[in-house]
Coordinates of C-alpha atoms in Angstrom, one line a residue:
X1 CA 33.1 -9.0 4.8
X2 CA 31.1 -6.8 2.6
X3 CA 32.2 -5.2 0.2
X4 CA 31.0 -2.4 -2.2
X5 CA 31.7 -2.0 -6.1
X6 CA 30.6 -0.8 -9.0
X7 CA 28.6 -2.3 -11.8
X8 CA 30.6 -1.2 -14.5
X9 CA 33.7 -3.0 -13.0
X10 CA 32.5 -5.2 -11.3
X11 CA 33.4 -8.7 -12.2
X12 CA 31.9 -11.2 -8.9
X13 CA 29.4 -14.4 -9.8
X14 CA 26.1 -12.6 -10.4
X15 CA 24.1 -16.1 -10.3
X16 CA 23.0 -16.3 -7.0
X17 CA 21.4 -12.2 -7.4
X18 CA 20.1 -13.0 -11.0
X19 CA 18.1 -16.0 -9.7
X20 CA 16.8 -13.6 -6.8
X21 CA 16.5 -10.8 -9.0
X22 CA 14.2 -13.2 -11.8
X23 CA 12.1 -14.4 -9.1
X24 CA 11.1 -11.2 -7.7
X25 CA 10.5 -10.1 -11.6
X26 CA 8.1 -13.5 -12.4
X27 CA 6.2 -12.5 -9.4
X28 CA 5.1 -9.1 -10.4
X29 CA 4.9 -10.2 -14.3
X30 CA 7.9 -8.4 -15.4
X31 CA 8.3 -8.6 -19.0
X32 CA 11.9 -7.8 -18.8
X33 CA 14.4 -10.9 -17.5
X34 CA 16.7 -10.6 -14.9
X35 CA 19.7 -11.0 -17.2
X36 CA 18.2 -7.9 -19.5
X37 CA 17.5 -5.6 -17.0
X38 CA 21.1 -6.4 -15.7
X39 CA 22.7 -5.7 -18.7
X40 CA 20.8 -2.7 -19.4
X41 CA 22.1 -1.0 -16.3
X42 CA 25.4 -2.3 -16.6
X43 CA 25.6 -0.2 -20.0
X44 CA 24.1 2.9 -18.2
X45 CA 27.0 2.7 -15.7
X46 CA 29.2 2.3 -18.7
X47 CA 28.3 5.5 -20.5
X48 CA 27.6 7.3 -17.1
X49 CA 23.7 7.9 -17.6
X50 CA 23.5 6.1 -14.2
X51 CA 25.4 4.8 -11.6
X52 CA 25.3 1.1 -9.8
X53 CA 27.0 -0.2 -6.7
X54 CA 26.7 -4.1 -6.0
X55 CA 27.3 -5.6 -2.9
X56 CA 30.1 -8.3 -2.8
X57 CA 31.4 -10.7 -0.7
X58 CA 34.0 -13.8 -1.6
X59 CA 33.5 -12.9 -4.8
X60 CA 29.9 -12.9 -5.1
X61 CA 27.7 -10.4 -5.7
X62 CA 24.8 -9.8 -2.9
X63 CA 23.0 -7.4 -3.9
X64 CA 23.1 -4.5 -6.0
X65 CA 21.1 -0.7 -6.1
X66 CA 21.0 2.0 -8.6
X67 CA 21.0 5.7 -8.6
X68 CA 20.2 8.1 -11.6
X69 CA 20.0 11.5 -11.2
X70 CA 17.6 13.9 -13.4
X71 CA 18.9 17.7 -13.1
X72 CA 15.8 19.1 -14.1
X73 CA 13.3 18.0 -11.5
X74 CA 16.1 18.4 -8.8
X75 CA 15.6 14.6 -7.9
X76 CA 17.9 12.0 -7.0
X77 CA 16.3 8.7 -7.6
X78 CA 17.3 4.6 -6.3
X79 CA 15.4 2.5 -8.8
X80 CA 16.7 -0.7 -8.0
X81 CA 17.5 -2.5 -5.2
X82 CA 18.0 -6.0 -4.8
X83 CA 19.8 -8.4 -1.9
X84 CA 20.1 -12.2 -2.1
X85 CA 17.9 -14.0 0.8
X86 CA 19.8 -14.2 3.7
X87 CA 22.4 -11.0 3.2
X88 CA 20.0 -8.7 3.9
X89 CA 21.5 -7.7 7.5
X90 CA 24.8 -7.1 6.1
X91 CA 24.2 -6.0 2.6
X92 CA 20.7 -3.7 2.7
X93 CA 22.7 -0.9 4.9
X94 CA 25.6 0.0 3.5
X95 CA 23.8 -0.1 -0.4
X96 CA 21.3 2.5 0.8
X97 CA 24.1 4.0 3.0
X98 CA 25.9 4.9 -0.2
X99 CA 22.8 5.9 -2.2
X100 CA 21.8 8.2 0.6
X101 CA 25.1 10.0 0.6
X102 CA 25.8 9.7 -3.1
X103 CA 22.3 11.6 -4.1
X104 CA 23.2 14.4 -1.1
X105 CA 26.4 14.9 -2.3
X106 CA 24.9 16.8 -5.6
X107 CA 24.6 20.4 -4.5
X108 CA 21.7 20.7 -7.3
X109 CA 19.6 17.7 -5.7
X110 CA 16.8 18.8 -3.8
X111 CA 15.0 15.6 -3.5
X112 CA 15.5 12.2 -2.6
X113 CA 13.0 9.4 -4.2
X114 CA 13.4 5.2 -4.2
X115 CA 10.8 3.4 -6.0
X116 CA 11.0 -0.3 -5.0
X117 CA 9.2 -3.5 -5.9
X118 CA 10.4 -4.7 -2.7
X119 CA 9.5 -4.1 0.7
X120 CA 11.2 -6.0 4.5
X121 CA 11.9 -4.9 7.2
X122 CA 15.2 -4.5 6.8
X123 CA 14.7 -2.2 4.0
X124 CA 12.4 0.0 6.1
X125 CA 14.9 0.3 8.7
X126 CA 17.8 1.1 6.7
X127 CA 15.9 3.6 5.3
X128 CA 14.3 4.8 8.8
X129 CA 18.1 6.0 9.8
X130 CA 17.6 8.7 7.8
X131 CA 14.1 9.4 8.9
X132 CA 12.8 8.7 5.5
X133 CA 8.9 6.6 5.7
X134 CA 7.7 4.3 3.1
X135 CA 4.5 4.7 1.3
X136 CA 2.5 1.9 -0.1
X137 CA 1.6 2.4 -3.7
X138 CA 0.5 0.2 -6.2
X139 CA 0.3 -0.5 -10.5
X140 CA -3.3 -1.5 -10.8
X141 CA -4.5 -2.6 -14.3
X142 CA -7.7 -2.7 -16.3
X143 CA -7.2 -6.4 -18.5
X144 CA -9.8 -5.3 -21.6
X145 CA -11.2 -2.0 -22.6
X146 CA -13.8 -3.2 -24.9
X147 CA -16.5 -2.2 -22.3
X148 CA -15.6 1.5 -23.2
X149 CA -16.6 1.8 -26.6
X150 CA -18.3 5.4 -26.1
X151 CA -17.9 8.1 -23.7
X152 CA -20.8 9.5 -21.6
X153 CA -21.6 13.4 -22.2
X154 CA -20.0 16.0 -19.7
X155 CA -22.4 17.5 -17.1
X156 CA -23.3 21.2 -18.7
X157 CA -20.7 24.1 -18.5
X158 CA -17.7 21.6 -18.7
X159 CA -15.4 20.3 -22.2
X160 CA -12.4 18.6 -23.0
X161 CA -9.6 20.2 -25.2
X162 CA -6.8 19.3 -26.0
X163 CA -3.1 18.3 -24.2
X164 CA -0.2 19.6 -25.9
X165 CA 3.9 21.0 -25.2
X166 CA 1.8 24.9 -25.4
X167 CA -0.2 23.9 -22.4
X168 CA 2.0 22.3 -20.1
X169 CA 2.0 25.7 -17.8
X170 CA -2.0 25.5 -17.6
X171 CA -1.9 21.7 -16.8
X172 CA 0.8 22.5 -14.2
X173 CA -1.0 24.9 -12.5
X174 CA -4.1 22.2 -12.1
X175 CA -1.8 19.3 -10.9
X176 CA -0.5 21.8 -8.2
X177 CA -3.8 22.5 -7.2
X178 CA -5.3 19.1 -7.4
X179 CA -2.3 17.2 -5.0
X180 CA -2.0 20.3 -2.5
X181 CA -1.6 19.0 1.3
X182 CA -1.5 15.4 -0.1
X183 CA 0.8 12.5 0.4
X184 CA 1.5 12.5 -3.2
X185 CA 2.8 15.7 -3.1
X186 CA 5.1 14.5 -0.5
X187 CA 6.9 11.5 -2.1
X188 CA 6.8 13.4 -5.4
X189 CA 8.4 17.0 -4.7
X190 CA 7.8 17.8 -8.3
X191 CA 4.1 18.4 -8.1
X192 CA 4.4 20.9 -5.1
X193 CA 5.8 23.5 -7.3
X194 CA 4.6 24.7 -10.8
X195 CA 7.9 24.9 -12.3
X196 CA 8.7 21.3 -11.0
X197 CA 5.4 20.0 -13.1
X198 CA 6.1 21.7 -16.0
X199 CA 9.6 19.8 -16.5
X200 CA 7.2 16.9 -15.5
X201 CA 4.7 17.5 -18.2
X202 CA 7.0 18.4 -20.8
X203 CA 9.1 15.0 -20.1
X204 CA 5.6 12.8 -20.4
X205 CA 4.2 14.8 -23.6
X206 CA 7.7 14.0 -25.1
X207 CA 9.1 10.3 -23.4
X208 CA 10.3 8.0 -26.2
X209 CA 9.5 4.6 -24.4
X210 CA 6.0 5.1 -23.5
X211 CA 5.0 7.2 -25.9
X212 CA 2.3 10.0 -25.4
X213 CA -1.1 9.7 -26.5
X214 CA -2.8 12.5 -27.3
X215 CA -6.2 11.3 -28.4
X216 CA -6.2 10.2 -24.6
X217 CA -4.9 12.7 -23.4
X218 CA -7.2 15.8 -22.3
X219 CA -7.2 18.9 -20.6
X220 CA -10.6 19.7 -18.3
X221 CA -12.4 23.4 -18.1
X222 CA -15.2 24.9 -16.4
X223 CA -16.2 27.9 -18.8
X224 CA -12.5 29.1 -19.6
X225 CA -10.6 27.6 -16.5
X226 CA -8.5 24.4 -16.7
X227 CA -9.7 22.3 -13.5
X228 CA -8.9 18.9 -14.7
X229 CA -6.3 16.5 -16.8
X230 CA -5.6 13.3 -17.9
X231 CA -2.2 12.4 -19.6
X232 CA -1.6 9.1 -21.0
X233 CA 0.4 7.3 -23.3
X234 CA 0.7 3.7 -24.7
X235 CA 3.5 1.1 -23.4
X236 CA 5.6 -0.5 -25.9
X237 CA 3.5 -3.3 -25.6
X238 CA 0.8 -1.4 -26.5
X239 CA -1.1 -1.1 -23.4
X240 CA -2.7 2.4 -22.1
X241 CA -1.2 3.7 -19.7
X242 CA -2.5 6.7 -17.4
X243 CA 0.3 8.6 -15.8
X244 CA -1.5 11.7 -14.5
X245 CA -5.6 11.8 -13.6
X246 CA -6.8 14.7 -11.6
X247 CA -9.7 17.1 -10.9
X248 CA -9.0 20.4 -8.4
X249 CA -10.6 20.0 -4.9
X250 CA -14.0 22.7 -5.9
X251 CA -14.9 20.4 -8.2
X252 CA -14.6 16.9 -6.8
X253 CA -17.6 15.0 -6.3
X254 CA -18.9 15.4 -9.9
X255 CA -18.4 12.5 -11.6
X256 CA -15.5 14.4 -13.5
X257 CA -13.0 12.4 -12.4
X258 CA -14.9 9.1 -13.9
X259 CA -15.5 11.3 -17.3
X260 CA -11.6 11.8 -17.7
X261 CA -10.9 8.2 -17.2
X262 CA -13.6 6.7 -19.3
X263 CA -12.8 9.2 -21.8
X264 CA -9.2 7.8 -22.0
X265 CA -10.5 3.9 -22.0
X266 CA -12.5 4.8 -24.8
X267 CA -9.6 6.3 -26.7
X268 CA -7.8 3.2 -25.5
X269 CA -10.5 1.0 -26.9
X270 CA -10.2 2.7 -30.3
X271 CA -6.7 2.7 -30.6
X272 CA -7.0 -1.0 -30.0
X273 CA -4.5 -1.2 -26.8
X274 CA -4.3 -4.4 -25.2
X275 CA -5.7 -2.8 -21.7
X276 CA -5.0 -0.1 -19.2
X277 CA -2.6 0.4 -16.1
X278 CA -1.8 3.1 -13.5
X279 CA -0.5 4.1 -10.6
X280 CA -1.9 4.7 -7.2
X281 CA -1.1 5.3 -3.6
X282 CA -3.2 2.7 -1.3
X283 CA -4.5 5.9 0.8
X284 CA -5.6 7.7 -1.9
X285 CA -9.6 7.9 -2.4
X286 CA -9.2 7.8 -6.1
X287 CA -8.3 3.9 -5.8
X288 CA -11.9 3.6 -5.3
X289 CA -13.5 5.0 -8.2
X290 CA -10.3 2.8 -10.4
X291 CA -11.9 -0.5 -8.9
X292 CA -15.4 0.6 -9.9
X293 CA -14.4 1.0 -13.2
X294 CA -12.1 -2.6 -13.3
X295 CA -9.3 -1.7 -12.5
X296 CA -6.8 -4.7 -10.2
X297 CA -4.3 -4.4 -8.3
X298 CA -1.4 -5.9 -10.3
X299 CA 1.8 -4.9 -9.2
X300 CA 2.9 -3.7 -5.3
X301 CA 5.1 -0.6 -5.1
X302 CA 7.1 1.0 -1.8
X303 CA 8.7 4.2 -2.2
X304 CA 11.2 6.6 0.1
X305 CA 11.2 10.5 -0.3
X306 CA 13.1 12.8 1.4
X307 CA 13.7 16.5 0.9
X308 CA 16.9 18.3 1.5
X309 CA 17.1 20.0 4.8

């Protein structure tokens, strides 16, 4: 029988969910081990930045998922969620049957979001009881940016300026514009609303593990309107890494989305990085112009949103 516990007291055999755990984390190149990334979340259960529930039966642990809540964007988020081959029928419900009722039970929490590096069926359907889709996405990366070593010239009337804390209400307003009616907007809540991307902006210009970039960083204008950004930072590993790209609908078609990216890989380039990732939903056009400029799909992605009703 199934049983559920948390990670901070838990004391079953992990082996047989490390071994799982590690060879889902060599598959998509994790840098991190299984062990380390354990740990880690055993000491954010510990000091009660996070919380952890692992699945246990005859003393050995099954499967495990986590749940971190961040006040300020309202979201409840499952960011791990593992289950040894062969338990998933009896461990996968009742993990995300806690999760599910755990981030509800916040009466701050407006959103629901679980970013997994691992998809089954089983997954799908636990998380179809509560009505909630998946949606593809993927980290795609760019393996050398020596090719960008200058940046083409703007098309007239255009410019770049900079991205700082003093114009994360601007660069709100243009994210909110640029995902309206999409499915990102969907599985991320916090780009629907201005004030939800300002807490978003300000916690990328200001994140001390990937840590902003500001040389490729860049805010887009027509004359004296913002229509455009790109916000990046470098990895600790010293790769660039592009969390937000995006022009507003009017002025799609342009070629300004290409000029924001290359303008980052060339920042990249001089600042020596070691390459270039982002993210990406598989139906989003945008994956498009990535490949054309070398990006590869690296790393596959499923995530679950759900808004509170």
């Amino acid at each position: 029988m199934i049983t559920l516990e948390s990670l901070a007291t838990c004391d079953a055999n992990f082996d047989r969910l490390l071994a799982t755990m590690q060879r889902s984390r060599t598959a998509a190149g994790a840098e991190m081990s299984a062990a380390a990334t354990l740990s880690g979340w055993q000491t954010a259960a510990d000091i009660g930045v996070a919380e952890a529930m692992v699945a246990v039966e005859d003393e050995t642990a099954l499967g495990w998922i986590t749940v971190r809540f961040n006040a300020d964007r309202q979201v409840g988020r499952i960011l791990m969620l593992e289950v040894v081959p062969g338990a998933e029928a009896a461990a996968l419900t009742p993990l995300v049957d806690y999760a599910v009722a755990r981030i509800w039970a916040e009466p701050g929490i407006q959103f629901l979001n679980a970013t997994l590096h691992l998809d089954s069926p089983e997954i799908r359907a636990a998380f179809a009881k509560y009505a909630i889709p998946c949606v593809p996405r993927e980290e795609m990366r760019l393996a050398d940016v020596g090719a960008f070593s200058t940046e083409p010239p703007l098309p007239d009337g255009f410019r770049f300026a900079p991205l700082s804390l003093v114009d994360v209400e601007m660069g709100a307003v243009v994210v909110v514009a640029a995902y309206r009616g999409t499915i990102d907007e969907t599985i991320y809540p916090e780009m629907a609303t201005e004030a939800g991307m300002r807490v978003a902006l300000t916690e990328n210009l200001t994140d001390e593990h990937d840590i902003y970039d500001p040389t490729a960083s860049a805010l887009l204008y027509a004359g004296d309107r913002p229509i455009g950004l790109i916000v990046c930072a470098l990895t600790p590993e010293r790769r660039g890494y592009v969390i937000e790209v995006c022009v507003v609908p009017e002025h799609r078609g342009r070629g300004l989305g290409r000029a924001l990216l290359t303008h980052a890989l060339t920042a990249f380039h001089a600042e020596n990085a070691i390459g270039a990732q982002l993210w990406v939903t598989l139906e989003n056009p945008a994956r498009n112009l990535y490949e054309s400029l070398g990006f590869r799909g690296h790393v596959p992605m499923w995530v679950y949103a759900a808004t509170r009703v």
